[in-house]
Amino acid sequence: MQTTISKHAFFNLSHVSPLVFLYLLRECYAYGTCKASVKFRALQQQLYLVFLNNSQAGPATLMAHCIYLLPIFESYCDGFCHLVLSALRRFLKVGNNGGDVLKAKVCAAKLFLDIIGGSLIHEEGVQIKIVQVFDVNLSDIDKVMCDLSVKRNPKADTAKEVIQQYVSKLIELQSYMTAVDLLTHFSIRQSGESFLLKMMECRQWKAAEKWATYMGKPTLCLLVQEYVGQKLLKPAYDVIKKNNLRQEFPELYHQGKESSLKKLAEKGVWEIAEARANGDRQLLEYLVYLAMEAGYFEKVEELCDRYSLKGFLNFKEPEPNLLHQRYLNLQELFIEDVFWIDEVNSLRDAICYLEECKVVGIDCEWKPNYEKGRSSKVSIMQIASEKKVYIFDLIKLYEDVPGVLDECLARILHSPSILKLGYNFQCDVKQLAHSYGELKCFKHFDMLLDIQNVFKEPRGGLSGLAEKILGTGLNKTRRNSNWEQRPLSHYQLEYAALDAAVLLHIFRHVGSHSQPAGAPDGHAKIEWKSHIVSHMDSLKMPRKDTKTGEEPDGGTDRPGG
Ligand SMILES: *[C@@H]1O[C@H](CO)[C@@H](O)[C@H](O)[C@H]1NC(C)=O
Ligand SMILES: *[C@@H]1O[C@H](CO)[C@@H](O)[C@H](O)[C@H]1NC(C)=O
Ligand SMILES: *[C@@H]1O[C@H](CO)[C@@H](O)[C@H](O)[C@H]1NC(C)=O
């Protein structure tokens, strides 16, 4: 095909009219049986060489004239426009002749005015390419408008106004990308947020992103907020990363980083995940939690050693031997102390202790309520570490020292470096937010693992799960007890403590459960999916009022909460 073209008058452009040029081009294109895309590439290369050979003949001006004529070639029009413009773009990047380029620019400016004036039809992609390839700017267009001394449009007498009017039309037609391309090419700034919001509404993400990038930081920030509003966290994170908005959105950046680490860990490429954490302590800790959840204890140890991370569970401790017991009890779970926390000093001490833990079990209790439409306040919250369980009297602490309670619990519940284990956590979270609407600490929760999601044990609730995993269940007799009475009975305290403490013991088995049995010891290929939730908003939770995973008799192990 290359020889065919060369043998034609293409060889010398000096005496070729645009019409003849296009006619020959079509002949060349019709020749041969290659695929259209192959022909396109070959012709583009050939045209480029012809332009190089004929730079004195003014190829840029010739092509501008060709574009004027191309609509008469009907079905070839769009394709040939792109063909000659692409070849010309390459040519103009290397050698050219200044006189030709200036003449071509004037011609291209006229072309563009005719297109937006409606007297010449070219598709939007071609419109953009014309102004880009010929590098037409506003003053070029102004000059043409002046030279023609014909007011094409009585309402607009500058190039900028003409283009802005055209852009409004494009926006009306929802041709957002073309509108953005034109505005950015001519460096026209469209004020106000509504343009961006309109594009977001129509889900024109690419156009919106290009526009925001052009407009700068405030618009980029708005774009991120809009993405978040539409729950599109991944693109929000990508925009943050690409445009260096880490300082503006530290939390989102961190969340995005975490979710990419999570994906890497789930794929089993722990080394890459570790490299991506790039020494960031919080991210490394997150990775340790993931390794714990995956039951990959060598990795836990390795990471803790390498980065001196402390406070994680000791997986080498002996397992409780519970087989001779009817029910779980605190001693067998190695719990040394259970503390009742109902005043400010012990509250502060408890939080200081718990802050040093990397994994805690959390549970809540409230008085069962059988009247419709009324629900009790959460009465107590139990937080268990490996050795100690703290039972917080929420009702009293809230009455006496609401501010301190709020600040203290937030230090645990909002902490990204303390993994909170729960069982059917959604239910507790909702009840807490409902009971203590004024407290900030219950508005969101960070780093949660709902054991129920991991095991999906269909029957028996937490007790059934404990029985299955540890061999012994929980005494369910306290089912309907009154959690608002004070003092709570010895049994109530013990059961409350057990509910939280048992979660830590079950957690040790999460990894072995979520991996298929007989997985090879190389952890690279195993199928495992993390259930850790790094952020949960109690206010934005799906409405779902029934407890799941419990027996139909209304909660075998958890009467109220
Ligand atoms: C460019 O010019 C040279 C010599 O004038 C010629 O041999 C060659 O075939 C030309 N190339 C094209 C693509 O026309
Ligand atoms: C627009 O292009 C012309 C050449 O066509 C050039 O002389 C002028 O400096 C350019 N104007 C701007 C604002 O770039
Ligand atoms: C179970 O709890 C009830 C009271 O809540 C108690 O009377 C009973 O002794 C407990 N059973 C065992 C085996 O501990």
Coordinates of C-alpha atoms and ligand atoms in Angstrom, one line a residue:
M1 CA 0.0 0.0 0.0
Q2 CA 2.8 2.4 0.8
T3 CA 4.2 2.0 -2.8
T4 CA 0.7 2.6 -4.2
I5 CA 0.5 5.9 -2.4
S6 CA 3.9 7.0 -3.4
K7 CA 3.2 6.4 -7.0
H8 CA 0.3 8.7 -6.9
A9 CA 0.6 12.5 -7.0
F10 CA 1.0 12.2 -3.2
F11 CA 4.7 12.0 -4.1
N12 CA 4.6 15.8 -4.6
L13 CA 2.0 17.9 -2.9
S14 CA 2.9 21.2 -4.7
H15 CA 0.3 20.9 -7.4
V16 CA -2.4 18.9 -5.7
S17 CA -5.7 20.4 -5.0
P18 CA -7.5 19.4 -1.8
L19 CA -10.2 17.6 -3.7
V20 CA -7.7 15.5 -5.7
F21 CA -5.8 14.8 -2.5
L22 CA -8.9 13.5 -0.8
Y23 CA -9.9 11.5 -3.9
L24 CA -6.5 9.8 -3.9
L25 CA -6.7 9.2 -0.2
R26 CA -10.0 7.4 -0.7
E27 CA -8.5 5.3 -3.5
C28 CA -5.7 4.3 -1.3
Y29 CA -8.0 3.5 1.5
A30 CA -10.2 1.3 -0.7
Y31 CA -7.2 -0.6 -2.0
G32 CA -6.4 -3.9 -0.3
T33 CA -8.2 -6.1 2.1
C34 CA -6.6 -5.3 5.4
K35 CA -8.7 -4.4 8.5
A36 CA -9.7 -0.7 8.7
S37 CA -7.5 -0.1 11.7
V38 CA -4.4 -1.5 9.9
K39 CA -5.1 0.6 6.9
F40 CA -5.6 3.6 9.1
R41 CA -2.2 3.2 10.7
A42 CA -0.4 2.5 7.4
L43 CA -2.0 5.6 5.8
Q44 CA -1.2 7.7 8.8
Q45 CA 2.4 6.8 8.6
Q46 CA 2.5 7.4 4.9
L47 CA 0.9 10.8 5.1
Y48 CA 3.3 11.7 7.8
L49 CA 6.2 10.9 5.5
V50 CA 4.6 12.7 2.6
F51 CA 4.2 15.8 4.8
L52 CA 7.8 15.6 5.8
N53 CA 8.9 15.4 2.1
N54 CA 6.7 18.3 1.2
S55 CA 7.0 20.8 4.0
Q56 CA 7.6 23.5 1.4
A57 CA 4.3 22.8 -0.3
G58 CA 2.3 23.8 2.9
P59 CA 0.8 20.6 4.0
A60 CA -0.9 22.1 7.1
T61 CA -2.8 24.6 5.0
L62 CA -3.7 22.0 2.5
M63 CA -5.1 19.8 5.3
A64 CA -7.1 22.6 6.7
H65 CA -8.7 23.0 3.3
C66 CA -9.3 19.3 3.1
I67 CA -11.2 19.4 6.3
Y68 CA -13.5 21.9 4.7
L69 CA -14.2 19.5 1.9
L70 CA -14.4 16.3 3.8
P71 CA -18.1 16.4 4.7
I72 CA -18.9 15.8 1.0
F73 CA -17.1 12.4 1.4
E74 CA -19.9 11.4 3.7
S75 CA -19.1 8.1 5.4
Y76 CA -15.4 8.7 5.0
C77 CA -15.6 12.1 6.6
D78 CA -15.0 11.4 10.3
G79 CA -12.4 8.8 9.8
F80 CA -10.4 10.8 7.3
C81 CA -10.6 13.9 9.5
H82 CA -9.0 11.9 12.3
L83 CA -6.5 10.4 9.8
V84 CA -5.2 13.6 8.4
L85 CA -5.3 15.4 11.8
S86 CA -3.3 12.6 13.5
A87 CA -0.7 12.6 10.7
L88 CA -0.5 16.4 10.8
R89 CA -0.1 16.4 14.6
R90 CA 3.0 14.2 14.2
F91 CA 4.3 16.3 11.4
L92 CA 3.9 19.6 13.3
K93 CA 5.7 18.1 16.3
V94 CA 8.9 17.7 14.3
G95 CA 9.6 19.8 11.2
N96 CA 7.4 22.5 9.8
N97 CA 7.4 25.8 8.0
G98 CA 6.3 28.8 10.0
G99 CA 4.4 30.5 7.1
D100 CA 2.4 27.4 6.5
V101 CA 1.5 27.0 10.1
L102 CA 0.3 30.5 10.5
K103 CA -1.8 30.3 7.3
A104 CA -3.2 27.0 8.5
K105 CA -4.1 28.4 11.8
V106 CA -6.2 31.2 10.3
C107 CA -7.9 28.6 8.1
A108 CA -8.5 26.4 11.1
A109 CA -9.9 29.3 13.1
K110 CA -12.4 29.9 10.3
L111 CA -13.2 26.2 10.2
F112 CA -13.9 26.3 13.8
L113 CA -16.1 29.4 13.6
D114 CA -18.0 27.8 10.7
I115 CA -18.5 24.6 12.7
I116 CA -19.8 26.4 15.8
G117 CA -21.8 28.7 13.6
G118 CA -23.5 25.6 12.2
S119 CA -22.6 26.2 8.5
L120 CA -20.1 23.3 8.5
I121 CA -20.8 20.0 10.2
H122 CA -18.1 18.0 11.9
E123 CA -18.4 15.7 14.9
E124 CA -17.3 16.9 18.3
G125 CA -14.2 14.8 18.4
V126 CA -13.0 16.5 15.2
Q127 CA -13.9 19.9 16.5
I128 CA -11.6 19.5 19.4
K129 CA -8.9 17.9 17.4
I130 CA -8.9 20.8 15.0
V131 CA -8.3 23.5 17.6
Q132 CA -5.7 21.2 19.3
V133 CA -3.7 20.2 16.3
F134 CA -3.6 23.6 14.7
D135 CA -3.2 25.1 18.2
V136 CA -5.9 27.7 17.6
N137 CA -6.1 30.2 20.3
L138 CA -8.6 33.0 21.2
S139 CA -6.7 35.7 19.5
D140 CA -6.5 33.7 16.3
I141 CA -10.3 33.5 16.3
D142 CA -10.7 37.1 17.3
K143 CA -8.5 38.1 14.4
V144 CA -10.5 36.0 11.9
M145 CA -13.7 37.5 13.3
C146 CA -12.2 41.0 12.8
D147 CA -10.9 40.3 9.3
L148 CA -14.1 38.9 8.1
S149 CA -15.7 42.0 9.6
V150 CA -19.0 40.1 9.5
K151 CA -20.7 39.8 12.8
R152 CA -21.8 36.2 12.7
N153 CA -23.6 36.5 16.0
P154 CA -24.9 39.9 17.1
K155 CA -24.9 38.8 20.8
A156 CA -21.2 37.9 20.9
D157 CA -18.4 39.9 19.5
T158 CA -15.4 38.3 21.0
A159 CA -14.0 34.8 20.4
K160 CA -14.5 34.1 24.1
E161 CA -18.1 35.0 24.1
V162 CA -18.7 33.0 20.9
I163 CA -17.1 29.9 22.5
Q164 CA -18.9 30.4 25.8
Q165 CA -22.2 30.5 24.0
Y166 CA -21.3 27.3 22.1
V167 CA -20.2 25.7 25.3
S168 CA -23.6 26.5 26.9
K169 CA -25.2 24.7 24.0
L170 CA -23.0 21.7 24.5
I171 CA -23.9 21.6 28.2
E172 CA -27.5 21.7 27.3
L173 CA -27.0 18.8 25.1
Q174 CA -25.0 17.1 27.9
S175 CA -21.9 17.0 25.7
Y176 CA -19.8 17.6 28.8
M177 CA -16.5 16.2 27.7
T178 CA -16.4 18.4 24.6
A179 CA -17.4 21.4 26.6
V180 CA -14.6 20.8 29.1
D181 CA -12.1 20.1 26.3
L182 CA -13.0 23.4 24.6
L183 CA -12.9 25.4 27.8
T184 CA -9.6 24.0 28.9
H185 CA -8.1 24.4 25.5
F186 CA -9.0 28.0 25.3
S187 CA -8.2 28.6 29.0
I188 CA -11.7 29.8 29.7
R189 CA -12.7 29.5 33.4
Q190 CA -16.4 28.9 34.0
S191 CA -17.2 30.2 37.4
G192 CA -19.3 28.5 40.0
E193 CA -19.7 25.0 41.2
S194 CA -22.8 24.2 39.3
F195 CA -21.0 23.0 36.2
L196 CA -19.1 20.4 38.1
L197 CA -22.2 19.4 40.0
K198 CA -24.1 19.0 36.8
M199 CA -21.5 16.7 35.4
M200 CA -21.5 14.7 38.6
E201 CA -25.2 14.4 38.5
C202 CA -25.0 13.0 35.0
R203 CA -22.3 10.7 36.1
Q204 CA -19.8 12.2 33.7
W205 CA -16.8 11.3 35.9
K206 CA -14.1 11.7 33.3
A207 CA -15.3 15.2 32.2
A208 CA -15.8 16.2 35.8
E209 CA -12.3 15.1 36.8
K210 CA -10.7 16.9 33.8
W211 CA -12.6 20.0 34.7
A212 CA -11.7 19.9 38.4
T213 CA -8.0 19.2 37.5
Y214 CA -8.1 22.3 35.3
M215 CA -9.8 24.5 37.8
G216 CA -7.5 23.6 40.6
K217 CA -7.6 22.6 44.3
P218 CA -10.9 24.0 45.5
T219 CA -12.8 22.3 42.6
L220 CA -10.8 19.1 43.1
C221 CA -11.8 19.1 46.8
L222 CA -15.4 19.6 45.8
L223 CA -15.1 16.7 43.4
V224 CA -13.8 14.5 46.2
Q225 CA -16.6 15.5 48.4
E226 CA -19.2 14.7 45.7
Y227 CA -17.6 11.3 45.1
V228 CA -17.8 10.6 48.8
G229 CA -21.4 11.8 48.8
Q230 CA -22.2 9.3 46.2
K231 CA -20.3 6.6 48.1
L232 CA -17.6 6.3 45.3
L233 CA -14.7 6.0 47.6
K234 CA -12.3 4.4 45.2
P235 CA -12.4 7.2 42.7
A236 CA -12.3 9.7 45.5
Y237 CA -9.1 8.1 46.8
D238 CA -7.6 8.1 43.3
V239 CA -8.2 11.8 42.9
I240 CA -6.7 12.4 46.3
K241 CA -3.6 10.4 45.4
K242 CA -3.2 11.8 41.9
N243 CA -3.5 15.4 43.0
N244 CA -1.7 15.3 46.3
L245 CA -4.8 16.2 48.4
R246 CA -3.6 14.1 51.3
Q247 CA -3.6 17.0 53.7
E248 CA -7.1 18.0 52.7
F249 CA -8.5 14.5 53.2
P250 CA -6.3 12.7 55.7
E251 CA -9.0 10.2 56.7
L252 CA -10.1 9.4 53.2
Y253 CA -6.5 9.0 52.1
H254 CA -5.9 6.7 55.0
Q255 CA -9.0 4.6 54.3
G256 CA -8.1 4.3 50.7
K257 CA -4.6 3.2 51.6
E258 CA -6.1 0.6 54.0
S259 CA -8.4 -0.8 51.5
S260 CA -5.7 -1.2 49.0
L261 CA -3.5 -3.0 51.6
K262 CA -6.5 -5.2 52.4
K263 CA -6.8 -6.2 48.8
L264 CA -3.2 -7.0 48.6
A265 CA -3.3 -9.1 51.7
E266 CA -6.4 -10.9 50.5
K267 CA -4.4 -11.8 47.4
G268 CA -1.7 -13.2 49.6
V269 CA 1.0 -10.7 48.5
W270 CA 1.9 -9.6 52.0
E271 CA 5.4 -8.4 51.0
I272 CA 3.9 -5.9 48.5
A273 CA 1.4 -4.8 51.1
E274 CA 4.2 -4.3 53.6
A275 CA 6.2 -2.3 51.1
R276 CA 3.1 -0.1 50.3
A277 CA 2.6 0.6 54.0
N278 CA 6.0 2.3 53.6
G279 CA 6.9 2.3 57.3
D280 CA 3.6 4.0 58.3
R281 CA 3.0 2.6 61.8
Q282 CA -0.8 2.7 61.6
L283 CA -0.9 1.0 58.3
L284 CA 1.6 -1.6 59.5
E285 CA -0.6 -2.3 62.5
Y286 CA -3.5 -2.7 60.2
L287 CA -1.6 -5.2 58.3
V288 CA -0.9 -7.1 61.5
Y289 CA -4.6 -7.2 62.2
L290 CA -5.2 -8.6 58.8
A291 CA -2.5 -11.3 59.3
M292 CA -4.1 -12.2 62.6
E293 CA -7.5 -12.5 61.0
A294 CA -6.0 -14.7 58.3
G295 CA -4.5 -16.9 61.0
Y296 CA -1.1 -16.1 59.5
F297 CA 0.8 -16.0 62.8
E298 CA 4.3 -16.1 61.4
K299 CA 3.5 -12.9 59.6
V300 CA 2.1 -11.4 62.8
E301 CA 5.3 -12.2 64.6
E302 CA 7.5 -11.1 61.7
L303 CA 5.9 -7.7 61.4
C304 CA 5.8 -7.1 65.1
D305 CA 9.5 -8.0 65.4
R306 CA 10.6 -6.0 62.4
Y307 CA 8.7 -2.8 63.4
S308 CA 8.6 -3.3 67.2
L309 CA 4.9 -3.3 67.3
K310 CA 3.6 -4.2 70.8
G311 CA 0.4 -5.2 72.5
F312 CA -0.9 -7.7 70.0
L313 CA -2.4 -11.0 71.3
N314 CA 0.0 -13.6 72.4
F315 CA -0.9 -16.5 70.2
K316 CA 1.5 -18.8 71.9
E317 CA -0.5 -19.0 75.2
P318 CA -2.0 -22.3 75.9
E319 CA -5.6 -22.8 74.8
P320 CA -8.1 -23.1 77.6
N321 CA -9.0 -26.7 78.3
L322 CA -12.7 -26.5 78.8
L323 CA -14.0 -29.9 77.9
H324 CA -14.9 -30.9 81.4
Q325 CA -16.9 -27.7 82.0
R326 CA -20.6 -27.4 81.5
Y327 CA -20.4 -23.7 80.8
L328 CA -17.5 -21.3 80.2
N329 CA -16.2 -19.5 83.2
L330 CA -13.8 -16.6 83.6
Q331 CA -11.0 -18.5 85.3
E332 CA -10.8 -21.0 82.4
L333 CA -10.5 -18.1 80.0
F334 CA -7.5 -16.7 82.0
I335 CA -9.4 -13.6 83.1
E336 CA -7.8 -12.3 86.3
D337 CA -10.0 -9.3 87.1
V338 CA -13.4 -8.0 86.3
F339 CA -13.8 -4.3 87.2
W340 CA -17.0 -2.4 87.7
I341 CA -16.5 1.1 86.5
D342 CA -19.0 3.7 87.6
E343 CA -17.0 6.8 88.6
V344 CA -14.6 9.1 86.9
N345 CA -11.2 8.0 88.3
S346 CA -11.6 4.3 87.6
L347 CA -13.0 5.3 84.2
R348 CA -9.8 7.1 83.4
D349 CA -7.6 4.2 84.7
A350 CA -9.6 1.7 82.7
I351 CA -9.2 3.6 79.5
C352 CA -5.5 4.0 80.0
Y353 CA -5.1 0.3 80.4
L354 CA -7.3 -0.5 77.4
E355 CA -5.5 1.9 75.2
E356 CA -2.4 -0.2 75.4
C357 CA -4.3 -3.2 74.0
K358 CA -4.4 -4.0 70.4
V359 CA -7.4 -6.3 70.4
V360 CA -10.4 -6.1 72.7
G361 CA -13.8 -7.7 72.9
I362 CA -16.8 -5.5 73.2
D363 CA -20.4 -6.2 74.2
C364 CA -23.3 -4.3 75.7
E365 CA -26.4 -5.2 77.7
W366 CA -29.7 -3.5 78.0
K367 CA -32.9 -4.4 79.7
P368 CA -35.2 -6.4 77.6
N369 CA -38.3 -4.6 76.6
Y370 CA -41.3 -6.2 75.3
E371 CA -43.4 -3.1 74.8
K372 CA -43.6 -2.0 71.3
G373 CA -42.1 1.4 70.4
R374 CA -40.1 1.6 73.6
S375 CA -36.6 0.5 73.9
S376 CA -34.3 0.7 76.9
K377 CA -31.1 2.6 77.2
V378 CA -28.0 0.5 76.9
S379 CA -27.2 -0.1 80.6
I380 CA -23.6 -1.4 80.5
M381 CA -20.7 -1.8 78.1
Q382 CA -18.1 -4.5 78.6
I383 CA -14.7 -4.2 77.2
A384 CA -12.4 -7.2 77.6
S385 CA -8.7 -7.5 77.1
E386 CA -6.8 -10.8 77.4
K387 CA -6.6 -10.6 81.2
K388 CA -9.0 -8.0 82.4
V389 CA -12.6 -7.1 81.7
Y390 CA -14.0 -3.7 82.4
I391 CA -17.8 -3.2 82.8
F392 CA -18.8 0.4 82.3
D393 CA -22.0 1.6 84.0
L394 CA -23.1 3.8 81.1
I395 CA -26.3 5.0 82.8
K396 CA -24.5 6.3 85.9
L397 CA -21.4 7.6 84.1
Y398 CA -23.6 9.4 81.6
E399 CA -25.5 11.1 84.4
D400 CA -22.4 12.1 86.4
V401 CA -19.7 12.8 83.8
P402 CA -21.0 12.7 80.3
G403 CA -18.1 14.7 78.8
V404 CA -15.4 12.5 80.3
L405 CA -17.3 9.4 79.4
D406 CA -17.6 10.6 75.8
E407 CA -13.9 11.5 75.5
C408 CA -12.7 8.3 77.2
L409 CA -14.8 5.9 75.2
A410 CA -13.9 7.7 72.0
R411 CA -10.3 7.0 72.6
I412 CA -11.1 3.3 72.3
L413 CA -13.9 3.2 69.9
H414 CA -12.5 5.7 67.4
S415 CA -9.0 4.3 67.6
P416 CA -7.7 2.8 64.4
S417 CA -5.0 0.9 66.4
I418 CA -7.3 -1.1 68.6
L419 CA -9.2 -3.9 66.9
K420 CA -12.7 -4.2 68.4
L421 CA -14.3 -7.6 68.3
G422 CA -18.0 -7.9 68.6
Y423 CA -20.8 -10.3 67.9
N424 CA -23.6 -8.9 65.9
F425 CA -22.1 -5.5 66.4
Q426 CA -24.6 -3.6 64.3
C427 CA -27.2 -4.2 66.9
D428 CA -25.1 -2.8 69.7
V429 CA -23.9 0.1 67.6
K430 CA -27.5 1.1 66.8
Q431 CA -28.7 0.8 70.3
L432 CA -25.8 2.8 71.6
A433 CA -26.3 5.6 69.1
H434 CA -30.0 5.6 69.9
S435 CA -29.6 5.6 73.6
Y436 CA -26.9 8.3 73.8
G437 CA -27.5 10.5 70.8
E438 CA -25.6 13.4 72.3
L439 CA -22.4 11.5 72.7
K440 CA -19.9 11.6 69.9
C441 CA -18.1 8.4 70.9
F442 CA -21.0 6.3 69.6
K443 CA -21.4 8.1 66.3
H444 CA -18.7 6.1 64.6
F445 CA -16.5 3.1 65.2
D446 CA -13.1 2.3 63.8
M447 CA -11.5 -1.0 63.3
L448 CA -14.2 -3.5 63.9
L449 CA -14.4 -7.2 63.4
D450 CA -17.8 -8.8 63.8
I451 CA -17.2 -12.4 64.6
Q452 CA -20.6 -13.2 63.4
N453 CA -19.7 -12.2 59.9
V454 CA -16.7 -14.5 59.9
F455 CA -18.4 -17.6 61.1
K456 CA -21.9 -17.2 59.9
E457 CA -23.0 -19.8 62.4
P458 CA -26.6 -20.3 61.6
R459 CA -27.8 -21.3 65.0
G460 CA -27.2 -20.8 68.6
G461 CA -25.8 -17.3 68.6
L462 CA -22.6 -16.5 70.5
S463 CA -23.1 -19.4 72.9
G464 CA -23.5 -21.9 70.0
L465 CA -20.4 -20.5 68.4
A466 CA -18.4 -20.8 71.6
E467 CA -19.6 -24.3 72.0
K468 CA -18.6 -25.2 68.5
I469 CA -15.2 -23.4 68.6
L470 CA -14.1 -23.8 72.2
G471 CA -16.1 -26.9 73.1
T472 CA -18.2 -25.2 75.8
G473 CA -21.1 -22.7 75.6
L474 CA -22.4 -19.9 77.8
N475 CA -24.9 -20.2 80.6
K476 CA -28.1 -18.8 79.1
T477 CA -30.1 -18.6 82.3
R478 CA -29.6 -14.9 82.7
R479 CA -31.6 -14.4 79.6
N480 CA -34.2 -12.1 80.8
S481 CA -32.4 -10.4 83.6
N482 CA -32.8 -6.8 84.5
W483 CA -29.7 -5.0 83.5
E484 CA -30.9 -1.7 85.0
Q485 CA -30.9 -2.9 88.6
R486 CA -28.0 -1.9 90.7
P487 CA -25.9 -3.5 91.9
L488 CA -25.9 -6.2 89.3
S489 CA -25.8 -9.7 90.7
H490 CA -22.6 -11.7 90.8
Y491 CA -24.0 -13.9 88.0
Q492 CA -24.9 -11.0 85.8
L493 CA -21.5 -9.5 86.1
E494 CA -19.9 -12.8 85.4
Y495 CA -22.0 -13.4 82.3
A496 CA -21.6 -9.9 81.0
A497 CA -17.8 -10.3 81.4
L498 CA -17.8 -13.6 79.7
D499 CA -19.7 -12.4 76.6
A500 CA -16.9 -9.9 75.9
A501 CA -14.0 -12.1 77.0
V502 CA -15.1 -15.1 74.9
L503 CA -14.7 -13.1 71.7
L504 CA -11.0 -12.9 72.1
H505 CA -10.8 -16.6 72.4
I506 CA -12.9 -17.2 69.4
F507 CA -10.9 -14.7 67.5
R508 CA -7.8 -16.9 67.9
H509 CA -9.7 -19.4 65.7
V510 CA -10.9 -16.9 63.1
G511 CA -7.9 -17.6 60.8
S512 CA -8.2 -21.3 60.9
H513 CA -11.9 -21.1 60.2
S514 CA -11.7 -18.7 57.3
Q515 CA -9.2 -20.8 55.4
P516 CA -10.2 -23.9 53.6
A517 CA -9.1 -27.0 55.5
G518 CA -5.8 -28.4 54.5
A519 CA -4.5 -25.2 53.0
P520 CA -0.8 -25.4 52.1
D521 CA 1.4 -23.7 54.5
G522 CA 2.5 -21.2 51.9
H523 CA 0.0 -18.5 52.6
A524 CA 0.5 -17.0 49.1
K525 CA -2.4 -18.7 47.4
I526 CA -5.1 -19.3 50.0
E527 CA -8.6 -17.9 49.6
W528 CA -9.4 -15.6 52.5
K529 CA -11.5 -12.6 52.8
S530 CA -11.0 -10.0 55.5
H531 CA -14.0 -9.0 57.5
I532 CA -12.4 -6.2 59.3
V533 CA -14.3 -2.9 58.9
S534 CA -12.0 0.1 59.3
H535 CA -14.8 2.6 59.7
M536 CA -18.5 2.3 60.5
D537 CA -20.8 5.2 60.8
S538 CA -23.6 4.4 63.2
L539 CA -25.9 7.0 61.7
K540 CA -25.5 5.7 58.2
M541 CA -26.2 2.1 58.9
P542 CA -28.8 0.2 57.0
R543 CA -32.1 0.0 58.8
K544 CA -32.5 -3.4 60.1
D545 CA -34.1 -4.0 63.4
T546 CA -34.0 -7.7 63.9
K547 CA -31.0 -9.4 65.2
T548 CA -29.6 -11.9 62.9
G549 CA -28.0 -15.2 63.6
E550 CA -29.9 -15.8 66.8
E551 CA -32.5 -18.3 67.6
P552 CA -36.1 -17.4 66.9
D553 CA -37.0 -17.4 70.6
G554 CA -35.6 -13.9 70.9
G555 CA -32.0 -14.2 71.6
T556 CA -30.6 -17.2 73.4
D557 CA -27.7 -15.5 74.9
R558 CA -28.5 -11.9 74.7
P559 CA -31.8 -10.9 76.2
G560 CA -31.6 -7.1 75.8
G561 CA -28.3 -6.5 74.4
Ligands
LIG1 C1 10.4 11.4 -0.1 O1 11.4 11.9 -1.0 C2 12.3 11.0 -1.4 C3 13.3 11.6 -2.3 O2 12.8 12.8 -2.9 C4 11.6 9.8 -2.1 O3 12.6 8.8 -2.5 C5 10.6 9.2 -1.2 O4 9.9 8.1 -1.8 C6 9.7 10.2 -0.7 N1 8.8 9.6 0.3 C7 7.5 9.7 0.2 C8 6.7 9.0 1.3 O5 6.9 10.3 -0.6
LIG2 C1 -2.1 32.9 19.7 O1 -1.5 32.5 18.5 C2 -0.8 33.4 17.8 C3 -0.3 32.9 16.5 O2 -1.3 32.4 15.8 C4 0.4 34.0 18.6 O3 1.1 35.0 18.0 C5 -0.2 34.5 19.9 O4 0.9 34.8 20.8 C6 -1.0 33.4 20.6 N1 -1.7 34.0 21.7 C7 -1.6 33.5 22.9 C8 -2.4 34.2 24.0 O5 -1.0 32.5 23.1
LIG3 C1 -26.4 -20.7 85.3 O1 -26.9 -19.5 85.8 C2 -27.9 -19.6 86.8 C3 -28.3 -18.2 87.3 O2 -28.2 -17.2 86.4 C4 -27.3 -20.3 88.0 O3 -28.3 -20.4 89.0 C5 -26.8 -21.6 87.6 O4 -26.1 -22.2 88.6 C6 -25.8 -21.5 86.4 N1 -25.4 -22.8 86.0 C7 -24.1 -23.2 86.0 C8 -23.8 -24.6 85.6 O5 -23.2 -22.4 86.4

